[in-house]
Short mmCIF file of C-alpha atoms in Angstrom, two decimals:
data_model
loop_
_atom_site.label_atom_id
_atom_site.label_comp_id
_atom_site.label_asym_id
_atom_site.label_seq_id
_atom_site.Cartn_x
_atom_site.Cartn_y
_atom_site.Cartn_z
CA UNK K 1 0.00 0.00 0.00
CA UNK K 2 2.58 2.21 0.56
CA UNK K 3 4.39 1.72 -2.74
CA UNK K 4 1.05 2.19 -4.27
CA UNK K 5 0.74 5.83 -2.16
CA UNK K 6 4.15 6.48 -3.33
CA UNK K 7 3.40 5.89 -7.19
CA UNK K 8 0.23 8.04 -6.82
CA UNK K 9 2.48 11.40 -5.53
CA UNK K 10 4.16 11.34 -9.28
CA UNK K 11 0.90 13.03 -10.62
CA UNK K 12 -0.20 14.46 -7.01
CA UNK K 13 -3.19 16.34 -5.80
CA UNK K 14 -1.16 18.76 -3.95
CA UNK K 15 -0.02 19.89 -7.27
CA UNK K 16 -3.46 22.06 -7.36
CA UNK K 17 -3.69 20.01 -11.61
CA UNK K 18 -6.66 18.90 -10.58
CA UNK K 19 -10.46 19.60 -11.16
CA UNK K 20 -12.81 19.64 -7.85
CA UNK K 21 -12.27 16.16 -6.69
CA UNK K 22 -10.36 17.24 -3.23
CA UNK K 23 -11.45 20.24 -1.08
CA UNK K 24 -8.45 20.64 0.83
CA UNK K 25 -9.19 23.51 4.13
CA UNK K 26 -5.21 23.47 4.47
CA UNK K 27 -2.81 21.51 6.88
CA UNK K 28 -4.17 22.85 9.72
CA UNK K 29 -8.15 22.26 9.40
CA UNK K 30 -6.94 18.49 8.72
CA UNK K 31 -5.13 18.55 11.96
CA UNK K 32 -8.11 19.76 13.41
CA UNK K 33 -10.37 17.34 11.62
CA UNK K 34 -8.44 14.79 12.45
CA UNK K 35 -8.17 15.37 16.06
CA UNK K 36 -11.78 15.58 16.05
CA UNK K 37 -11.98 12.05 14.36
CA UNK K 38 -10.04 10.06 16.53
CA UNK K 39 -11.83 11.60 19.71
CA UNK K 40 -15.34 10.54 18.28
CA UNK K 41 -13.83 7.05 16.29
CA UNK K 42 -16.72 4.90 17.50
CA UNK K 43 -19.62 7.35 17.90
CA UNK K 44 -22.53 6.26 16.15
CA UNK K 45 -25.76 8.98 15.95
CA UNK K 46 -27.85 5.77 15.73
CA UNK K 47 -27.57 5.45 19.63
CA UNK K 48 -28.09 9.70 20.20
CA UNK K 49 -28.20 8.07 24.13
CA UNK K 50 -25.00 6.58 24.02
CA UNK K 51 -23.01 9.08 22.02
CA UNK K 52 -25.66 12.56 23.05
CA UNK K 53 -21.97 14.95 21.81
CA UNK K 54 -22.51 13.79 18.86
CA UNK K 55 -26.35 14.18 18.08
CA UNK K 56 -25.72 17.68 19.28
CA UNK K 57 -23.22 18.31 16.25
CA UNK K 58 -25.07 16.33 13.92
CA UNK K 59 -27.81 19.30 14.66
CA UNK K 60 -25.81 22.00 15.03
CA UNK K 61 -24.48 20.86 11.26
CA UNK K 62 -27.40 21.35 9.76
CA UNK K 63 -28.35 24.97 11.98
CA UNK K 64 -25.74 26.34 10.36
CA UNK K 65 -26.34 25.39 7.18
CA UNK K 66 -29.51 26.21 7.66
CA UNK K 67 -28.55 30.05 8.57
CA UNK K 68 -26.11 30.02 6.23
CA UNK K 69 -28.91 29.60 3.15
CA UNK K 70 -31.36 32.30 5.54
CA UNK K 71 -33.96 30.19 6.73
CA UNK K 72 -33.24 29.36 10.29
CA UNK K 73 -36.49 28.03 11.40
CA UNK K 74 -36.13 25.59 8.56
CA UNK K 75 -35.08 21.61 9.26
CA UNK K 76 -32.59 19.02 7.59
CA UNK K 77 -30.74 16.17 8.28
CA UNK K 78 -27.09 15.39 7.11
CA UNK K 79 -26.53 12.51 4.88
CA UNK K 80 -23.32 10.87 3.23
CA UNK K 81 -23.00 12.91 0.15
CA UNK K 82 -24.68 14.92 -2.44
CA UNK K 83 -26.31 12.04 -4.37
CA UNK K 84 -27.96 11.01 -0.73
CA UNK K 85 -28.83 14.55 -0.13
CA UNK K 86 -31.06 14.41 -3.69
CA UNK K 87 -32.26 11.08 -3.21
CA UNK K 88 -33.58 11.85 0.56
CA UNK K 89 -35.33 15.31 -1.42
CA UNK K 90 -36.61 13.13 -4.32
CA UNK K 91 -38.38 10.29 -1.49
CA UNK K 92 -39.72 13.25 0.31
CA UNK K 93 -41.29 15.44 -2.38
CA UNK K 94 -42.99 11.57 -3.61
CA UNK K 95 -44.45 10.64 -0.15
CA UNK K 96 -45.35 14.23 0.60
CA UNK K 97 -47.41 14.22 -3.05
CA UNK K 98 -48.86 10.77 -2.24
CA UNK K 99 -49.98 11.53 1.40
CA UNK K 100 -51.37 15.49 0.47
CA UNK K 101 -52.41 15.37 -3.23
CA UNK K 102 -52.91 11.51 -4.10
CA UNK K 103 -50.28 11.44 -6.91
CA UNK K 104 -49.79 7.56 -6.97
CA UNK K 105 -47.50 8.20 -10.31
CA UNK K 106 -44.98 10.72 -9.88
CA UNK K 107 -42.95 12.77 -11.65
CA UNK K 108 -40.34 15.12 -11.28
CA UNK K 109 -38.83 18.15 -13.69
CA UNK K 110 -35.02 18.81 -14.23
CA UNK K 111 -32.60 20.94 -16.43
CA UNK K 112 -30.72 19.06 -18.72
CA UNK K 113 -27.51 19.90 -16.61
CA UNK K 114 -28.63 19.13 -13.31
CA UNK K 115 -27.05 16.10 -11.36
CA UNK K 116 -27.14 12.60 -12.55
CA UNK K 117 -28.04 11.84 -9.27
CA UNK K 118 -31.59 13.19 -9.74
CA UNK K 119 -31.91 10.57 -12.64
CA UNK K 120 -30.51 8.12 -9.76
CA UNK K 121 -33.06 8.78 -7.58
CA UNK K 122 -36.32 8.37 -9.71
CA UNK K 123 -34.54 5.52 -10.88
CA UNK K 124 -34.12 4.06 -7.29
CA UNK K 125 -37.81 6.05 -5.90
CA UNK K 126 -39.77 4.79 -8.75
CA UNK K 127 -39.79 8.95 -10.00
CA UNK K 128 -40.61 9.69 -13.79
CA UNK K 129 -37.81 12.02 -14.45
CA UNK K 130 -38.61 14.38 -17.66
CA UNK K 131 -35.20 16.68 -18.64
CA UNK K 132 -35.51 19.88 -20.07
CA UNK K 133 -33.26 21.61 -22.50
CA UNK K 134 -30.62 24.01 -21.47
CA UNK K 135 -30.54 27.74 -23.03
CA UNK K 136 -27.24 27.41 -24.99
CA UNK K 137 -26.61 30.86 -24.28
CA UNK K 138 -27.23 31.47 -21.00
CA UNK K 139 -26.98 27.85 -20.02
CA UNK K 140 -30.38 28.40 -17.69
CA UNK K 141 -33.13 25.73 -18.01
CA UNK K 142 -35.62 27.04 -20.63
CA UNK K 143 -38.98 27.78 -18.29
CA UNK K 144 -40.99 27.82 -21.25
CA UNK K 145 -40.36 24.48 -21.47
CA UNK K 146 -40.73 23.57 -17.68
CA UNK K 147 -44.34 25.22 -18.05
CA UNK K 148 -45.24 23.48 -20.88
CA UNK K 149 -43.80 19.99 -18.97
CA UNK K 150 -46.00 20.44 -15.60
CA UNK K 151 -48.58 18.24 -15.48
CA UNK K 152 -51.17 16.51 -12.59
CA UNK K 153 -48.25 14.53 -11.62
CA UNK K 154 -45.39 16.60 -11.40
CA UNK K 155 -44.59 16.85 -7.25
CA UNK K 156 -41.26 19.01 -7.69
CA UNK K 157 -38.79 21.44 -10.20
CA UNK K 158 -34.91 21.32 -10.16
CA UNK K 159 -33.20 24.11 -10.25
CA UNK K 160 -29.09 24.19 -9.89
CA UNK K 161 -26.96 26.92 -8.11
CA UNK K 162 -24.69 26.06 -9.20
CA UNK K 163 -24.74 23.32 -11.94
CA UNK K 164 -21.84 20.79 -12.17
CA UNK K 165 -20.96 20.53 -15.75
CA UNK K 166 -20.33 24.38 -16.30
CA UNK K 167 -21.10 26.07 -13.51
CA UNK K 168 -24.44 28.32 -14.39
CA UNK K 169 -26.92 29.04 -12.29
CA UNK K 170 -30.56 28.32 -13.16
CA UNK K 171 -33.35 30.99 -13.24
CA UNK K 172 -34.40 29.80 -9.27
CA UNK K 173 -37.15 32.85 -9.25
CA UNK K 174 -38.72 31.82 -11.75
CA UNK K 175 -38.48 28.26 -11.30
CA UNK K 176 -40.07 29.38 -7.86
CA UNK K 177 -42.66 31.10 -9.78
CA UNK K 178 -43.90 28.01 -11.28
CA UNK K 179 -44.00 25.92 -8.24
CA UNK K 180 -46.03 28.22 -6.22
CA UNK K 181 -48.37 28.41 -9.39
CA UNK K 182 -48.92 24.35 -9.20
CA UNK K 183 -48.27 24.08 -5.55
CA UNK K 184 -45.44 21.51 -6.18
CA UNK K 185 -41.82 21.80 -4.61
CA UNK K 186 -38.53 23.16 -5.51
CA UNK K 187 -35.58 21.35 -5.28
CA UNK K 188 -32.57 24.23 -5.55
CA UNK K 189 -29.12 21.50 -6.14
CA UNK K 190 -26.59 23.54 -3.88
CA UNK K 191 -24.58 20.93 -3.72
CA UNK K 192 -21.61 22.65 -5.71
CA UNK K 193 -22.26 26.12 -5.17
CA UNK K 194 -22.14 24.64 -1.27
CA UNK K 195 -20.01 27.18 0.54
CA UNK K 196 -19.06 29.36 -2.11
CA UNK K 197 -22.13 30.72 -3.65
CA UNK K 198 -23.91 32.07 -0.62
CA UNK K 199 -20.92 34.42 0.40
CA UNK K 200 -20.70 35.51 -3.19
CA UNK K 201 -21.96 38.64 -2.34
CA UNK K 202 -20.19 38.90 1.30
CA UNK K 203 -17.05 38.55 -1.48
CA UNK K 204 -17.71 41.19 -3.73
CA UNK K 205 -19.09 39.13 -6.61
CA UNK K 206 -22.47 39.18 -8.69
CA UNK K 207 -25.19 36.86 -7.65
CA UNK K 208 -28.67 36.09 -7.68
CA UNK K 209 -31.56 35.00 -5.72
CA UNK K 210 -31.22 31.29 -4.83
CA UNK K 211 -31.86 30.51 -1.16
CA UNK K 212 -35.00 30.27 1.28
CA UNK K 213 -35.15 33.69 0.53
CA UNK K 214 -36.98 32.57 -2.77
CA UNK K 215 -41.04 31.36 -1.66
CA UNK K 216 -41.32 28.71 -3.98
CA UNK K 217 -37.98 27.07 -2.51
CA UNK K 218 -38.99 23.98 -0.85
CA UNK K 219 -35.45 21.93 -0.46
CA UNK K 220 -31.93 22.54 -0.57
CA UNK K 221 -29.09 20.29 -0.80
CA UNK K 222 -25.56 21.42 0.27
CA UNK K 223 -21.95 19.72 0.45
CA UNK K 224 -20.77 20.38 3.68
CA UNK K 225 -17.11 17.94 1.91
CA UNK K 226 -16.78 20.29 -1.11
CA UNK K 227 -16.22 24.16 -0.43
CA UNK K 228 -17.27 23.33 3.88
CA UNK K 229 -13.74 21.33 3.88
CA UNK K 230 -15.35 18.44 6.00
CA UNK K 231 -14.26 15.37 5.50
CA UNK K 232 -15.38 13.21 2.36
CA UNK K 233 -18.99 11.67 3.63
CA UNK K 234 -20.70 14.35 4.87
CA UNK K 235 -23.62 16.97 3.20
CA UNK K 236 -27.12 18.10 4.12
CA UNK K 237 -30.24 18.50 2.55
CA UNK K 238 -32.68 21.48 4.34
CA UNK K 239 -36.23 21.94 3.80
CA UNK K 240 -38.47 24.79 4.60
CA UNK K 241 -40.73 23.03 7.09
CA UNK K 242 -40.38 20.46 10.00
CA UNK K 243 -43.49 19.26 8.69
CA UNK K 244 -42.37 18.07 5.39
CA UNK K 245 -38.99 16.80 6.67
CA UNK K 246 -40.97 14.13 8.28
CA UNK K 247 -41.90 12.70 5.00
CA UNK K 248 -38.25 11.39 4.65
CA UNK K 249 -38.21 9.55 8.04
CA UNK K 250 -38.17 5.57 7.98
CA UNK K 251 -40.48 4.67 10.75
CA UNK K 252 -40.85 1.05 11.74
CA UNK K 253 -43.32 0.68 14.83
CA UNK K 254 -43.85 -3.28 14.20
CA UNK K 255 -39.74 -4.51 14.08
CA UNK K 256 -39.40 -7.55 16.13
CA UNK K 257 -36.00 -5.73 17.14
CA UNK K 258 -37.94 -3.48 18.48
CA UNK K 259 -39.23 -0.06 16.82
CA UNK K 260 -36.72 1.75 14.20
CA UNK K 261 -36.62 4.79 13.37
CA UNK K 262 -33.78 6.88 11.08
CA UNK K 263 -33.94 10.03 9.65
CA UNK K 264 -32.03 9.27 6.28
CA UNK K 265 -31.01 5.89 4.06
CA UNK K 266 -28.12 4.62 6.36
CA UNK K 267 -28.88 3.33 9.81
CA UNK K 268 -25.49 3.21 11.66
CA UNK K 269 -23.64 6.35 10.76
CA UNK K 270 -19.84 7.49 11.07
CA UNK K 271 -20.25 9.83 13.85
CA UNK K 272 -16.32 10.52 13.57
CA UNK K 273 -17.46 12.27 10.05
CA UNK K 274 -19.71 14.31 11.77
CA UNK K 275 -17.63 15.81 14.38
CA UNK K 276 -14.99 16.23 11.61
CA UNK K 277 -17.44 18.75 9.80
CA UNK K 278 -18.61 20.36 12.89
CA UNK K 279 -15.16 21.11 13.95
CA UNK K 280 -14.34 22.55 10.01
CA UNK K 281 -17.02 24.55 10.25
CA UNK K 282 -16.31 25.74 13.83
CA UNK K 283 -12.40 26.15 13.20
CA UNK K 284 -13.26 27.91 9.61
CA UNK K 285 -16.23 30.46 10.44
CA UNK K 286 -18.21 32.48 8.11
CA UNK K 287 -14.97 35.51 8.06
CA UNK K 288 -12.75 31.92 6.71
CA UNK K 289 -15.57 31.14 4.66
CA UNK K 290 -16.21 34.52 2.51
CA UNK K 291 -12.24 34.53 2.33
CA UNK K 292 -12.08 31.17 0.76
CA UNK K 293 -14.89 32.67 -1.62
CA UNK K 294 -12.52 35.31 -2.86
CA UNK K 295 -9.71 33.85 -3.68
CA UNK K 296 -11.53 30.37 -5.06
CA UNK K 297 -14.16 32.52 -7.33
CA UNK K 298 -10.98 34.81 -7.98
CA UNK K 299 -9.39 31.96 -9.96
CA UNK K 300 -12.07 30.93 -11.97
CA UNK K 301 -12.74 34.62 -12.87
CA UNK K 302 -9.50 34.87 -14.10
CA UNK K 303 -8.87 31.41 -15.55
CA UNK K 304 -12.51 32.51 -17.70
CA UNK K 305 -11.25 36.32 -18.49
CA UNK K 306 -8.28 34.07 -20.13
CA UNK K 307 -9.75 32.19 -22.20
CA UNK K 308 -12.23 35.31 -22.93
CA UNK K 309 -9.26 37.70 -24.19
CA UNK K 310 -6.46 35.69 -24.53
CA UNK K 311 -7.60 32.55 -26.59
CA UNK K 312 -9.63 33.03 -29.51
CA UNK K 313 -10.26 29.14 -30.24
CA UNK K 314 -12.42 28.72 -27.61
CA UNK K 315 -15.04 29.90 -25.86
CA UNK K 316 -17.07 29.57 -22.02
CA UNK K 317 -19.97 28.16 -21.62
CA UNK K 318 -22.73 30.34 -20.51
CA UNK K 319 -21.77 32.80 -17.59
CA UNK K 320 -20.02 30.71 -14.55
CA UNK K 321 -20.95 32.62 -11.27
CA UNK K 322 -18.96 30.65 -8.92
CA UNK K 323 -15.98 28.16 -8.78
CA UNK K 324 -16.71 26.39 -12.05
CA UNK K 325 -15.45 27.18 -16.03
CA UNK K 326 -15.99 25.48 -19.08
CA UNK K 327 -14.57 25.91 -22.39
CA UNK K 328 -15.36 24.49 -25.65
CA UNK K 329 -14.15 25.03 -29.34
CA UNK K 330 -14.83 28.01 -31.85
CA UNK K 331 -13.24 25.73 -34.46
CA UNK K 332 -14.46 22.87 -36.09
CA UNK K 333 -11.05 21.57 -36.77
CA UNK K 334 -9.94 21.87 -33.19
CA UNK K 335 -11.28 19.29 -31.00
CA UNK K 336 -12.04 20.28 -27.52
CA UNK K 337 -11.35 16.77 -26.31
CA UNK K 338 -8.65 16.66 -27.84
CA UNK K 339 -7.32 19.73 -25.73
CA UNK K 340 -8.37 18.08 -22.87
CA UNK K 341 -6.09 14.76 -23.73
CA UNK K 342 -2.77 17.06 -24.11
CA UNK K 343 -4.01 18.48 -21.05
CA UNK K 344 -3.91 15.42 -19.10
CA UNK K 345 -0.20 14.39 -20.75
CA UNK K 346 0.90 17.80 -18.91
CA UNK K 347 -0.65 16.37 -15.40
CA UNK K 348 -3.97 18.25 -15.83
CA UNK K 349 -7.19 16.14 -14.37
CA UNK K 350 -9.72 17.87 -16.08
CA UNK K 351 -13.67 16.91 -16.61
CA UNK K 352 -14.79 15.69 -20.14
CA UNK K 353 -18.24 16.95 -20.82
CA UNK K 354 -21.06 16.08 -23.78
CA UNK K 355 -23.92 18.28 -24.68
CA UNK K 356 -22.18 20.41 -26.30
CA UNK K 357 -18.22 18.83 -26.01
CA UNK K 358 -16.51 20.42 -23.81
CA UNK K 359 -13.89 20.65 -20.76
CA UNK K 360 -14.42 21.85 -17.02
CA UNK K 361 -12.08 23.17 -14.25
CA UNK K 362 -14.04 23.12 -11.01
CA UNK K 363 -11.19 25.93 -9.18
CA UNK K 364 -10.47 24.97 -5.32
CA UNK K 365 -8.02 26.59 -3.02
CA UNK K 366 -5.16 24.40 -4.88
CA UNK K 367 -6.32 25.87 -8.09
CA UNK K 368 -5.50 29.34 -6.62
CA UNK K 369 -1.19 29.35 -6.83
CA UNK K 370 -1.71 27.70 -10.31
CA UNK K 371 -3.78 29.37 -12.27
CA UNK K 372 -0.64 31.01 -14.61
CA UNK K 373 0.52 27.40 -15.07
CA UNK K 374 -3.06 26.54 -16.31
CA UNK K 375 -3.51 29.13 -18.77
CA UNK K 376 -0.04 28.51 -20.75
CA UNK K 377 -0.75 24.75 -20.50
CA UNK K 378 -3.77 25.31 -22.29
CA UNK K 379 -2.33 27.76 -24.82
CA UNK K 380 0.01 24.93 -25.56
CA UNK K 381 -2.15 22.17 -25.67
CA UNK K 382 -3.94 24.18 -28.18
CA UNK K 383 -1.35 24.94 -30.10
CA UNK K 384 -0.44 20.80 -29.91
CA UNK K 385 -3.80 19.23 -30.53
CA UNK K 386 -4.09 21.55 -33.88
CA UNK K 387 -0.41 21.01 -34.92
CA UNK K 388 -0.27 16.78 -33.66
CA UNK K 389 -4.09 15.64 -32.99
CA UNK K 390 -3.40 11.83 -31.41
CA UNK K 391 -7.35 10.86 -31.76
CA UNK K 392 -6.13 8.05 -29.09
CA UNK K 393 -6.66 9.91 -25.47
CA UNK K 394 -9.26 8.63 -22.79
CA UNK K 395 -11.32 11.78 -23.58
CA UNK K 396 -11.59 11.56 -27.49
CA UNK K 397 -12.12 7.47 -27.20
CA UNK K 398 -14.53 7.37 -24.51
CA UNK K 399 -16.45 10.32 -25.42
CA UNK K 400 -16.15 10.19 -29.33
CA UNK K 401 -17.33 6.70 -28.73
CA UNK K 402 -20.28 7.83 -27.03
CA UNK K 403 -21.42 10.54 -29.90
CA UNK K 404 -20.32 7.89 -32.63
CA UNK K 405 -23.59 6.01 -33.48
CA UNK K 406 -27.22 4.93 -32.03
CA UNK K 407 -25.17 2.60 -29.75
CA UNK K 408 -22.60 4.31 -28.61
CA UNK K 409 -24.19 5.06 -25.28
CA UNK K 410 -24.85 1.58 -24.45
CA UNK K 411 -21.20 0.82 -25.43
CA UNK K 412 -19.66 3.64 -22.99
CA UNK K 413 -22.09 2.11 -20.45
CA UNK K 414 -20.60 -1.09 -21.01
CA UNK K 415 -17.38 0.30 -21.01
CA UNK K 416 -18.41 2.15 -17.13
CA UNK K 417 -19.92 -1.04 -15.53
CA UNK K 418 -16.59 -2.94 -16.62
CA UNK K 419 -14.46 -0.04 -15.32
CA UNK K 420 -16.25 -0.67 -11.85
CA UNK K 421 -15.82 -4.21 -12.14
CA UNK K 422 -11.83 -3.66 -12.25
CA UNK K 423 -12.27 -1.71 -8.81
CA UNK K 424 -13.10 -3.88 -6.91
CA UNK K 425 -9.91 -6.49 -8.05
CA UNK K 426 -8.22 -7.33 -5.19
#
């Protein structure tokens, strides 16, 4: 294991060459984190009796997340990641339609570039998922077409601030708008924008209306282990009432192991993971917080101003508000993915993304001391995908494989579920 460790520092994320991935708070926070881990190694918020420090931080997590997006007489629960925090939203919004408006076949209404995990969870919840085209301008989901898709058994909108493949933010006022309209929720995806797009404005950068602030906003989910700096494993998802938090509870009166109850999917929970995140957010404070902001929105501003004025071949997506920046092509001849390949061969781990092609930097604090070295990297691997295209680099294959025929999707998925498979070789 420790040659394996060893290898892995040749192309290392300390470098900052990396996109999102690791949300590093600095040495110190993991000190602190750590600390904090190792004090609460067995604690388990499944016996709130046994290990009562814990259940208080497991609250006081979601409090401040909960002031921290303006609504403080809201509720929430943490959960392991993102992808739980929009699953937990997407069972909520189902049982809450079933119990109060007798939809018995839901259905739910997304942008185009929000979170696969919202196709994960009507695919695990039993949820119709309808997506909805993208401006390709502005990148905001078209609410024309959201109207038009709102039917008897819709039970909640998507809206994403900010939205992982290029980091727009969706129209969330008028998504709010519509929900009000049809009395159905709101799901804003915060995942991303996390800790970074609510102190946008405590930063001195643009913004818009997004939070609890908004009336139609019904749910929130936030990623306390992206731009919080908790440890990997921890988010929360925040909704506007008590009342309709209860519709994500697993209640089991009749157990023969007695009754069971837990707020979320998992039953035992690492409550090491919580105190971690308690103590980042404790140790960082809002001051750390609007700081981090700066100099993480900073980077991306300037990575996009760039590629804006300083490299005509390409061009960014829509109008990134927060940490996020993607680029594709002006030129037919120059293939973005391509770019992205040479970029890799320089120790770049960049995201490939389809619809349209393109390449994404999610900025973190690494990204901050590197942004010069990113910028002439990609002026050269410009300069070498035109001059030497290779046509052979795990962006173009995989991804020119997917946009190749009818089939090509079902090949890449293939191509995925064999790529897990070789994870889990011993």
């Amino acid at each position: 294991m420790e040659r394996m460790d060893g290898e892995q520092k040749s192309s290392s994320w300390q470098d900052g060459q990396l996109s999102g991935a690791v949300y590093h708070g600095g040495p110190e926070l993991g000190k602190v984190i750590v600390a904090a881990y190792e004090r609460y190694l067995v604690s388990n918020p499944l016996h709130p009796d046994v290990f009562p420090t814990i259940r208080k931080m497991d609250a006081e997590v979601v409090a401040m997340c909960l002031r921290i997006y303006n609504h403080p007489s809201g509720a929430g629960t943490t959960t392991s990641g993102g992808t739980e925090s929009i699953i937990m939203s997407v069972k909520t919004h189902r049982d809450w339609a079933r119990t109060v408006k007798g939809i018995t076949e839901p259905e739910i209404i997304i942008p185009a570039s929000a979170h696969a995990a919202f196709d994960k969870a009507g695919d695990y919840m039993k949820v119709k998922v309808h997506q909805i085209p993208v401006d390709p301008e502005t990148r905001m989901v078209d609410l024309a077409w959201v109207s038009r898709a709102i039917n008897p058994n819709t039970i909640m909108l998507v809206g994403s601030a900010v939205n992982f493949p290029d980091g727009c933010m969706d129209d969330i006022e008028g998504l709010s708008a519509l929900a009000l309209k049809h009395n159905i929720g709101l799901h804003v995806d915060c995942c991303l924008g996390s800790f970074i797009v609510p102190f946008l404005d405590d930063a001195g950068f643009p913004t818009r209306p997004f939070d609890f602030r908004v009336k139609g906003v019904t749910a929130i989910s936030c990623d306390t282990h992206k731009y919080g700096f908790a440890p990997k494993g921890s988010s929360v998802i925040m909704y506007r009432t008590p009342e309709l938090r209860q519709y994500q509870y697993y209640v089991n009166p009749d157990w023969a192991g007695g009754v069971y109850a837990s707020p979320s999917i998992a039953g035992s929970r690492p409550g090491a993971l919580l105190a971690g995140a308690w103590a980042a957010m404790q140790f960082i404070g809002r001051d750390g917080y609007v700081a981090s902001c700066r100099s993480i929105v900073g980077a991306a501003k300037s990575i996009e101003n760039s590629i804006r004025t300083e490299i005509p071949e390409l061009y960014v997506l829509g109008n990134p508000m927060a940490s996020v920046v993607a680029f594709g092509s002006k030129d037919a001849s120059l293939n973005i993915l391509e770019v992205g390949d040479k970029m890799s061969k320089k120790g770049w781990h960049l995201n490939a993304l389809s619809n349209p092609s393109a390449v994404h930097i999610a900025c973190t604090r690494l990204t901050v001391p590197v942004v010069g070295q990113f910028i002439a990297d990609l002026k050269d691997a410009i300069q070498e995908a035109k001059s030497a295209p290779s046509g052979t680099g795990n962006m173009v294959a995989l991804y020119g494989l997917g946009n190749s025929s009818a089939v090509g999707p079902t090949m890449v998925g293939k191509l995925a579920a064999a790529f897990i498979d070789t994870l889990y070789l011993a």
